[in-house]
Amino acid sequence: QVQLVESGGGLVKPGGSLTLSCAASGFTFTDYSMSWIRQAPGKGLEWVSYISSGSSRTKHADSVKGRVTISRDYVKNSQYLQMNSLRAEDTAVYYCARDLGGYLDVWGQGTTVTVSS
Amino acid sequence: EIVMTQSPATLSVSPGARATLSCRASQSVSTNLAWYQQKPGQAPSLLIYRASTRATGIPARFSGSGSGTEFTLTISSLQSEDFAVYFCQQYNDWPYTFGQGTKMEI
């Protein structure tokens, strides 16, 4: 079945770095764009980053621009979100999602990032 | 960026009743709007895209309407499993933006 599984979350100190992974299965990974979305504790949803099916195009929210890199590995059928200079306000559950031209039809279960000293 | 505003923040309804949720965009998003349902401790799941098209496997009691700046999600007869938080999202322009959510409670 179509599935996305995130990993890589954890506790990190302010200013630290973390790389999140999202393993895709059950569909042709090369055919789809992907996005990352986050949800701070008790809050709503915030789109974070986007990468096109062929990796030629990426987009980032202003809140993370310059601090994150999104990438894909077509051998491992995975996408990644490398996050640097982490701040307390980056604390959230991070979801990866399949992006069908803007709407997000498949979501992973999420991985939790906590930025705290 | 396009600001999405949902109302009401909380909607108290009885099982079997009809529920109407609203979503307003700060500028036109055409029909590039999606609705998601999120249950406690779970990831969001897609209900509606292109303002009115039900996603695969979504029951017919869920319907979406609207275009431009005003959108509505209607649940015709609430089932127990429908009590959740609902988010709208525009994808007409970068960045994608979500409404703050409507919590549906019994």
PDB file of N, CA and C in Angstrom, chain B residues 3-67:
ATOM      1  N   VAL B   3      -3.655  34.511   3.386  1.00  0.00           N
ATOM      2  CA  VAL B   3      -4.115  34.128   4.729  1.00  0.00           C
ATOM      3  C   VAL B   3      -5.453  33.406   4.607  1.00  0.00           C
ATOM      4  N   MET B   4      -5.537  32.252   5.230  1.00  0.00           N
ATOM      5  CA  MET B   4      -6.757  31.451   5.228  1.00  0.00           C
ATOM      6  C   MET B   4      -7.399  31.551   6.613  1.00  0.00           C
ATOM      7  N   THR B   5      -8.663  31.917   6.638  1.00  0.00           N
ATOM      8  CA  THR B   5      -9.366  32.093   7.907  1.00  0.00           C
ATOM      9  C   THR B   5     -10.556  31.148   7.959  1.00  0.00           C
ATOM     10  N   GLN B   6     -10.586  30.297   8.980  1.00  0.00           N
ATOM     11  CA  GLN B   6     -11.677  29.333   9.132  1.00  0.00           C
ATOM     12  C   GLN B   6     -12.620  29.780  10.239  1.00  0.00           C
ATOM     13  N   SER B   7     -13.880  29.469  10.042  1.00  0.00           N
ATOM     14  CA  SER B   7     -14.882  29.740  11.075  1.00  0.00           C
ATOM     15  C   SER B   7     -15.946  28.655  11.055  1.00  0.00           C
ATOM     16  N   PRO B   8     -16.508  28.361  12.256  1.00  0.00           N
ATOM     17  CA  PRO B   8     -16.046  28.858  13.550  1.00  0.00           C
ATOM     18  C   PRO B   8     -14.795  28.108  14.004  1.00  0.00           C
ATOM     19  N   ALA B   9     -14.193  28.527  15.107  1.00  0.00           N
ATOM     20  CA  ALA B   9     -13.045  27.817  15.641  1.00  0.00           C
ATOM     21  C   ALA B   9     -13.463  26.464  16.207  1.00  0.00           C
ATOM     22  N   THR B  10     -14.635  26.453  16.824  1.00  0.00           N
ATOM     23  CA  THR B  10     -15.196  25.219  17.384  1.00  0.00           C
ATOM     24  C   THR B  10     -16.648  25.128  16.980  1.00  0.00           C
ATOM     25  N   LEU B  11     -17.066  23.941  16.605  1.00  0.00           N
ATOM     26  CA  LEU B  11     -18.454  23.716  16.200  1.00  0.00           C
ATOM     27  C   LEU B  11     -18.987  22.548  17.016  1.00  0.00           C
ATOM     28  N   SER B  12     -20.001  22.819  17.800  1.00  0.00           N
ATOM     29  CA  SER B  12     -20.611  21.775  18.622  1.00  0.00           C
ATOM     30  C   SER B  12     -21.871  21.293  17.929  1.00  0.00           C
ATOM     31  N   VAL B  13     -21.906  20.040  17.579  1.00  0.00           N
ATOM     32  CA  VAL B  13     -23.038  19.482  16.847  1.00  0.00           C
ATOM     33  C   VAL B  13     -23.369  18.094  17.402  1.00  0.00           C
ATOM     34  N   SER B  14     -24.546  17.642  17.087  1.00  0.00           N
ATOM     35  CA  SER B  14     -24.995  16.325  17.529  1.00  0.00           C
ATOM     36  C   SER B  14     -24.830  15.309  16.415  1.00  0.00           C
ATOM     37  N   PRO B  15     -24.570  14.056  16.752  1.00  0.00           N
ATOM     38  CA  PRO B  15     -24.528  13.012  15.723  1.00  0.00           C
ATOM     39  C   PRO B  15     -25.819  13.009  14.927  1.00  0.00           C
ATOM     40  N   GLY B  16     -25.665  12.863  13.612  1.00  0.00           N
ATOM     41  CA  GLY B  16     -26.812  12.876  12.718  1.00  0.00           C
ATOM     42  C   GLY B  16     -27.144  14.253  12.178  1.00  0.00           C
ATOM     43  N   ALA B  17     -26.602  15.287  12.797  1.00  0.00           N
ATOM     44  CA  ALA B  17     -26.866  16.655  12.339  1.00  0.00           C
ATOM     45  C   ALA B  17     -25.994  16.990  11.141  1.00  0.00           C
ATOM     46  N   ARG B  18     -26.332  18.111  10.534  1.00  0.00           N
ATOM     47  CA  ARG B  18     -25.575  18.640   9.398  1.00  0.00           C
ATOM     48  C   ARG B  18     -24.614  19.698   9.914  1.00  0.00           C
ATOM     49  N   ALA B  19     -23.395  19.688   9.397  1.00  0.00           N
ATOM     50  CA  ALA B  19     -22.405  20.670   9.824  1.00  0.00           C
ATOM     51  C   ALA B  19     -21.867  21.421   8.619  1.00  0.00           C
ATOM     52  N   THR B  20     -21.695  22.724   8.797  1.00  0.00           N
ATOM     53  CA  THR B  20     -21.158  23.571   7.738  1.00  0.00           C
ATOM     54  C   THR B  20     -19.962  24.336   8.266  1.00  0.00           C
ATOM     55  N   LEU B  21     -18.803  24.128   7.633  1.00  0.00           N
ATOM     56  CA  LEU B  21     -17.568  24.785   8.028  1.00  0.00           C
ATOM     57  C   LEU B  21     -17.167  25.755   6.923  1.00  0.00           C
ATOM     58  N   SER B  22     -16.648  26.913   7.329  1.00  0.00           N
ATOM     59  CA  SER B  22     -16.291  27.940   6.356  1.00  0.00           C
ATOM     60  C   SER B  22     -14.797  28.196   6.333  1.00  0.00           C
ATOM     61  N   CYS B  23     -14.330  28.601   5.175  1.00  0.00           N
ATOM     62  CA  CYS B  23     -12.919  28.933   4.964  1.00  0.00           C
ATOM     63  C   CYS B  23     -12.884  30.122   4.010  1.00  0.00           C
ATOM     64  N   ARG B  24     -12.175  31.153   4.406  1.00  0.00           N
ATOM     65  CA  ARG B  24     -12.074  32.361   3.580  1.00  0.00           C
ATOM     66  C   ARG B  24     -10.609  32.647   3.278  1.00  0.00           C
ATOM     67  N   ALA B  25     -10.334  32.994   2.035  1.00  0.00           N
ATOM     68  CA  ALA B  25      -8.980  33.352   1.614  1.00  0.00           C
ATOM     69  C   ALA B  25      -8.849  34.861   1.514  1.00  0.00           C
ATOM     70  N   SER B  26      -7.666  35.376   1.829  1.00  0.00           N
ATOM     71  CA  SER B  26      -7.443  36.826   1.806  1.00  0.00           C
ATOM     72  C   SER B  26      -7.383  37.375   0.379  1.00  0.00           C
ATOM     73  N   GLN B  27      -7.193  36.513  -0.602  1.00  0.00           N
ATOM     74  CA  GLN B  27      -7.297  36.868  -2.016  1.00  0.00           C
ATOM     75  C   GLN B  27      -7.714  35.618  -2.767  1.00  0.00           C
ATOM     76  N   SER B  28      -8.128  35.796  -4.000  1.00  0.00           N
ATOM     77  CA  SER B  28      -8.668  34.665  -4.746  1.00  0.00           C
ATOM     78  C   SER B  28      -7.648  33.535  -4.894  1.00  0.00           C
ATOM     79  N   VAL B  29      -8.131  32.315  -4.658  1.00  0.00           N
ATOM     80  CA  VAL B  29      -7.329  31.120  -4.885  1.00  0.00           C
ATOM     81  C   VAL B  29      -7.967  30.236  -5.949  1.00  0.00           C
ATOM     82  N   SER B  30      -8.900  30.830  -6.718  1.00  0.00           N
ATOM     83  CA  SER B  30      -9.649  30.070  -7.724  1.00  0.00           C
ATOM     84  C   SER B  30     -10.331  28.878  -7.026  1.00  0.00           C
ATOM     85  N   THR B  31     -10.111  27.681  -7.529  1.00  0.00           N
ATOM     86  CA  THR B  31     -10.624  26.483  -6.837  1.00  0.00           C
ATOM     87  C   THR B  31      -9.474  25.632  -6.312  1.00  0.00           C
ATOM     88  N   ASN B  32      -8.316  26.258  -6.113  1.00  0.00           N
ATOM     89  CA  ASN B  32      -7.140  25.533  -5.622  1.00  0.00           C
ATOM     90  C   ASN B  32      -7.156  25.452  -4.096  1.00  0.00           C
ATOM     91  N   LEU B  33      -8.140  24.714  -3.618  1.00  0.00           N
ATOM     92  CA  LEU B  33      -8.359  24.605  -2.186  1.00  0.00           C
ATOM     93  C   LEU B  33      -8.618  23.159  -1.808  1.00  0.00           C
ATOM     94  N   ALA B  34      -8.027  22.742  -0.688  1.00  0.00           N
ATOM     95  CA  ALA B  34      -8.206  21.389  -0.175  1.00  0.00           C
ATOM     96  C   ALA B  34      -8.686  21.449   1.268  1.00  0.00           C
ATOM     97  N   TRP B  35      -9.366  20.374   1.671  1.00  0.00           N
ATOM     98  CA  TRP B  35      -9.792  20.198   3.058  1.00  0.00           C
ATOM     99  C   TRP B  35      -9.174  18.915   3.602  1.00  0.00           C
ATOM    100  N   TYR B  36      -8.770  18.982   4.870  1.00  0.00           N
ATOM    101  CA  TYR B  36      -8.168  17.832   5.544  1.00  0.00           C
ATOM    102  C   TYR B  36      -8.872  17.602   6.877  1.00  0.00           C
ATOM    103  N   GLN B  37      -8.876  16.354   7.297  1.00  0.00           N
ATOM    104  CA  GLN B  37      -9.402  15.973   8.599  1.00  0.00           C
ATOM    105  C   GLN B  37      -8.235  15.463   9.450  1.00  0.00           C
ATOM    106  N   GLN B  38      -8.180  15.877  10.700  1.00  0.00           N
ATOM    107  CA  GLN B  38      -7.149  15.372  11.593  1.00  0.00           C
ATOM    108  C   GLN B  38      -7.785  14.917  12.907  1.00  0.00           C
ATOM    109  N   LYS B  39      -7.574  13.654  13.233  1.00  0.00           N
ATOM    110  CA  LYS B  39      -8.035  13.105  14.502  1.00  0.00           C
ATOM    111  C   LYS B  39      -6.889  13.143  15.507  1.00  0.00           C
ATOM    112  N   PRO B  40      -7.205  13.151  16.794  1.00  0.00           N
ATOM    113  CA  PRO B  40      -6.145  13.278  17.811  1.00  0.00           C
ATOM    114  C   PRO B  40      -5.055  12.231  17.655  1.00  0.00           C
ATOM    115  N   GLY B  41      -3.813  12.696  17.679  1.00  0.00           N
ATOM    116  CA  GLY B  41      -2.671  11.795  17.600  1.00  0.00           C
ATOM    117  C   GLY B  41      -2.409  11.225  16.224  1.00  0.00           C
ATOM    118  N   GLN B  42      -3.142  11.695  15.221  1.00  0.00           N
ATOM    119  CA  GLN B  42      -2.959  11.181  13.866  1.00  0.00           C
ATOM    120  C   GLN B  42      -2.522  12.281  12.911  1.00  0.00           C
ATOM    121  N   ALA B  43      -1.983  11.859  11.776  1.00  0.00           N
ATOM    122  CA  ALA B  43      -1.667  12.798  10.714  1.00  0.00           C
ATOM    123  C   ALA B  43      -2.955  13.274  10.046  1.00  0.00           C
ATOM    124  N   PRO B  44      -2.923  14.432   9.434  1.00  0.00           N
ATOM    125  CA  PRO B  44      -4.086  14.858   8.636  1.00  0.00           C
ATOM    126  C   PRO B  44      -4.322  13.886   7.481  1.00  0.00           C
ATOM    127  N   SER B  45      -5.553  13.848   7.003  1.00  0.00           N
ATOM    128  CA  SER B  45      -5.876  13.052   5.821  1.00  0.00           C
ATOM    129  C   SER B  45      -6.712  13.904   4.877  1.00  0.00           C
ATOM    130  N   LEU B  46      -6.486  13.710   3.593  1.00  0.00           N
ATOM    131  CA  LEU B  46      -7.153  14.511   2.572  1.00  0.00           C
ATOM    132  C   LEU B  46      -8.612  14.112   2.434  1.00  0.00           C
ATOM    133  N   LEU B  47      -9.498  15.126   2.448  1.00  0.00           N
ATOM    134  CA  LEU B  47     -10.930  14.904   2.228  1.00  0.00           C
ATOM    135  C   LEU B  47     -11.351  15.368   0.837  1.00  0.00           C
ATOM    136  N   ILE B  48     -11.016  16.602   0.533  1.00  0.00           N
ATOM    137  CA  ILE B  48     -11.520  17.297  -0.647  1.00  0.00           C
ATOM    138  C   ILE B  48     -10.354  18.020  -1.307  1.00  0.00           C
ATOM    139  N   TYR B  49     -10.297  18.010  -2.624  1.00  0.00           N
ATOM    140  CA  TYR B  49      -9.339  18.845  -3.349  1.00  0.00           C
ATOM    141  C   TYR B  49     -10.054  19.539  -4.493  1.00  0.00           C
ATOM    142  N   ARG B  50      -9.409  20.518  -5.048  1.00  0.00           N
ATOM    143  CA  ARG B  50     -10.011  21.333  -6.104  1.00  0.00           C
ATOM    144  C   ARG B  50     -11.377  21.841  -5.668  1.00  0.00           C
ATOM    145  N   ALA B  51     -11.470  22.183  -4.422  1.00  0.00           N
ATOM    146  CA  ALA B  51     -12.626  22.801  -3.759  1.00  0.00           C
ATOM    147  C   ALA B  51     -13.824  21.876  -3.581  1.00  0.00           C
ATOM    148  N   SER B  52     -14.017  20.919  -4.507  1.00  0.00           N
ATOM    149  CA  SER B  52     -15.256  20.142  -4.445  1.00  0.00           C
ATOM    150  C   SER B  52     -15.108  18.671  -4.815  1.00  0.00           C
ATOM    151  N   THR B  53     -13.909  18.215  -5.096  1.00  0.00           N
ATOM    152  CA  THR B  53     -13.696  16.820  -5.502  1.00  0.00           C
ATOM    153  C   THR B  53     -13.304  15.986  -4.287  1.00  0.00           C
ATOM    154  N   ARG B  54     -14.114  14.965  -4.013  1.00  0.00           N
ATOM    155  CA  ARG B  54     -13.792  14.088  -2.875  1.00  0.00           C
ATOM    156  C   ARG B  54     -12.587  13.225  -3.188  1.00  0.00           C
ATOM    157  N   ALA B  55     -11.713  13.080  -2.206  1.00  0.00           N
ATOM    158  CA  ALA B  55     -10.567  12.189  -2.367  1.00  0.00           C
ATOM    159  C   ALA B  55     -11.042  10.734  -2.366  1.00  0.00           C
ATOM    160  N   THR B  56     -10.176   9.861  -2.804  1.00  0.00           N
ATOM    161  CA  THR B  56     -10.505   8.436  -2.889  1.00  0.00           C
ATOM    162  C   THR B  56     -10.960   7.899  -1.530  1.00  0.00           C
ATOM    163  N   GLY B  57     -12.106   7.235  -1.523  1.00  0.00           N
ATOM    164  CA  GLY B  57     -12.595   6.589  -0.312  1.00  0.00           C
ATOM    165  C   GLY B  57     -13.343   7.484   0.649  1.00  0.00           C
ATOM    166  N   ILE B  58     -13.494   8.752   0.313  1.00  0.00           N
ATOM    167  CA  ILE B  58     -14.203   9.680   1.206  1.00  0.00           C
ATOM    168  C   ILE B  58     -15.711   9.527   0.989  1.00  0.00           C
ATOM    169  N   PRO B  59     -16.475   9.360   2.063  1.00  0.00           N
ATOM    170  CA  PRO B  59     -17.927   9.148   1.918  1.00  0.00           C
ATOM    171  C   PRO B  59     -18.634  10.363   1.316  1.00  0.00           C
ATOM    172  N   ALA B  60     -19.762  10.083   0.684  1.00  0.00           N
ATOM    173  CA  ALA B  60     -20.529  11.121  -0.009  1.00  0.00           C
ATOM    174  C   ALA B  60     -21.128  12.141   0.951  1.00  0.00           C
ATOM    175  N   ARG B  61     -21.154  11.869   2.247  1.00  0.00           N
ATOM    176  CA  ARG B  61     -21.694  12.860   3.189  1.00  0.00           C
ATOM    177  C   ARG B  61     -20.792  14.087   3.306  1.00  0.00           C
ATOM    178  N   PHE B  62     -19.544  13.974   2.820  1.00  0.00           N
ATOM    179  CA  PHE B  62     -18.635  15.116   2.792  1.00  0.00           C
ATOM    180  C   PHE B  62     -18.744  15.795   1.429  1.00  0.00           C
ATOM    181  N   SER B  63     -18.991  17.104   1.451  1.00  0.00           N
ATOM    182  CA  SER B  63     -19.019  17.833   0.189  1.00  0.00           C
ATOM    183  C   SER B  63     -18.365  19.193   0.375  1.00  0.00           C
ATOM    184  N   GLY B  64     -17.714  19.651  -0.685  1.00  0.00           N
ATOM    185  CA  GLY B  64     -17.068  20.954  -0.665  1.00  0.00           C
ATOM    186  C   GLY B  64     -17.623  21.829  -1.766  1.00  0.00           C
ATOM    187  N   SER B  65     -17.615  23.130  -1.504  1.00  0.00           N
ATOM    188  CA  SER B  65     -18.101  24.070  -2.513  1.00  0.00           C
ATOM    189  C   SER B  65     -17.347  25.380  -2.368  1.00  0.00           C
ATOM    190  N   GLY B  66     -17.515  26.226  -3.380  1.00  0.00           N
ATOM    191  CA  GLY B  66     -16.924  27.559  -3.336  1.00  0.00           C
ATOM    192  C   GLY B  66     -15.867  27.764  -4.392  1.00  0.00           C
ATOM    193  N   SER B  67     -15.502  29.021  -4.569  1.00  0.00           N
ATOM    194  CA  SER B  67     -14.425  29.410  -5.466  1.00  0.00           C
ATOM    195  C   SER B  67     -14.033  30.838  -5.124  1.00  0.00           C
TER     196      SER B  67
END
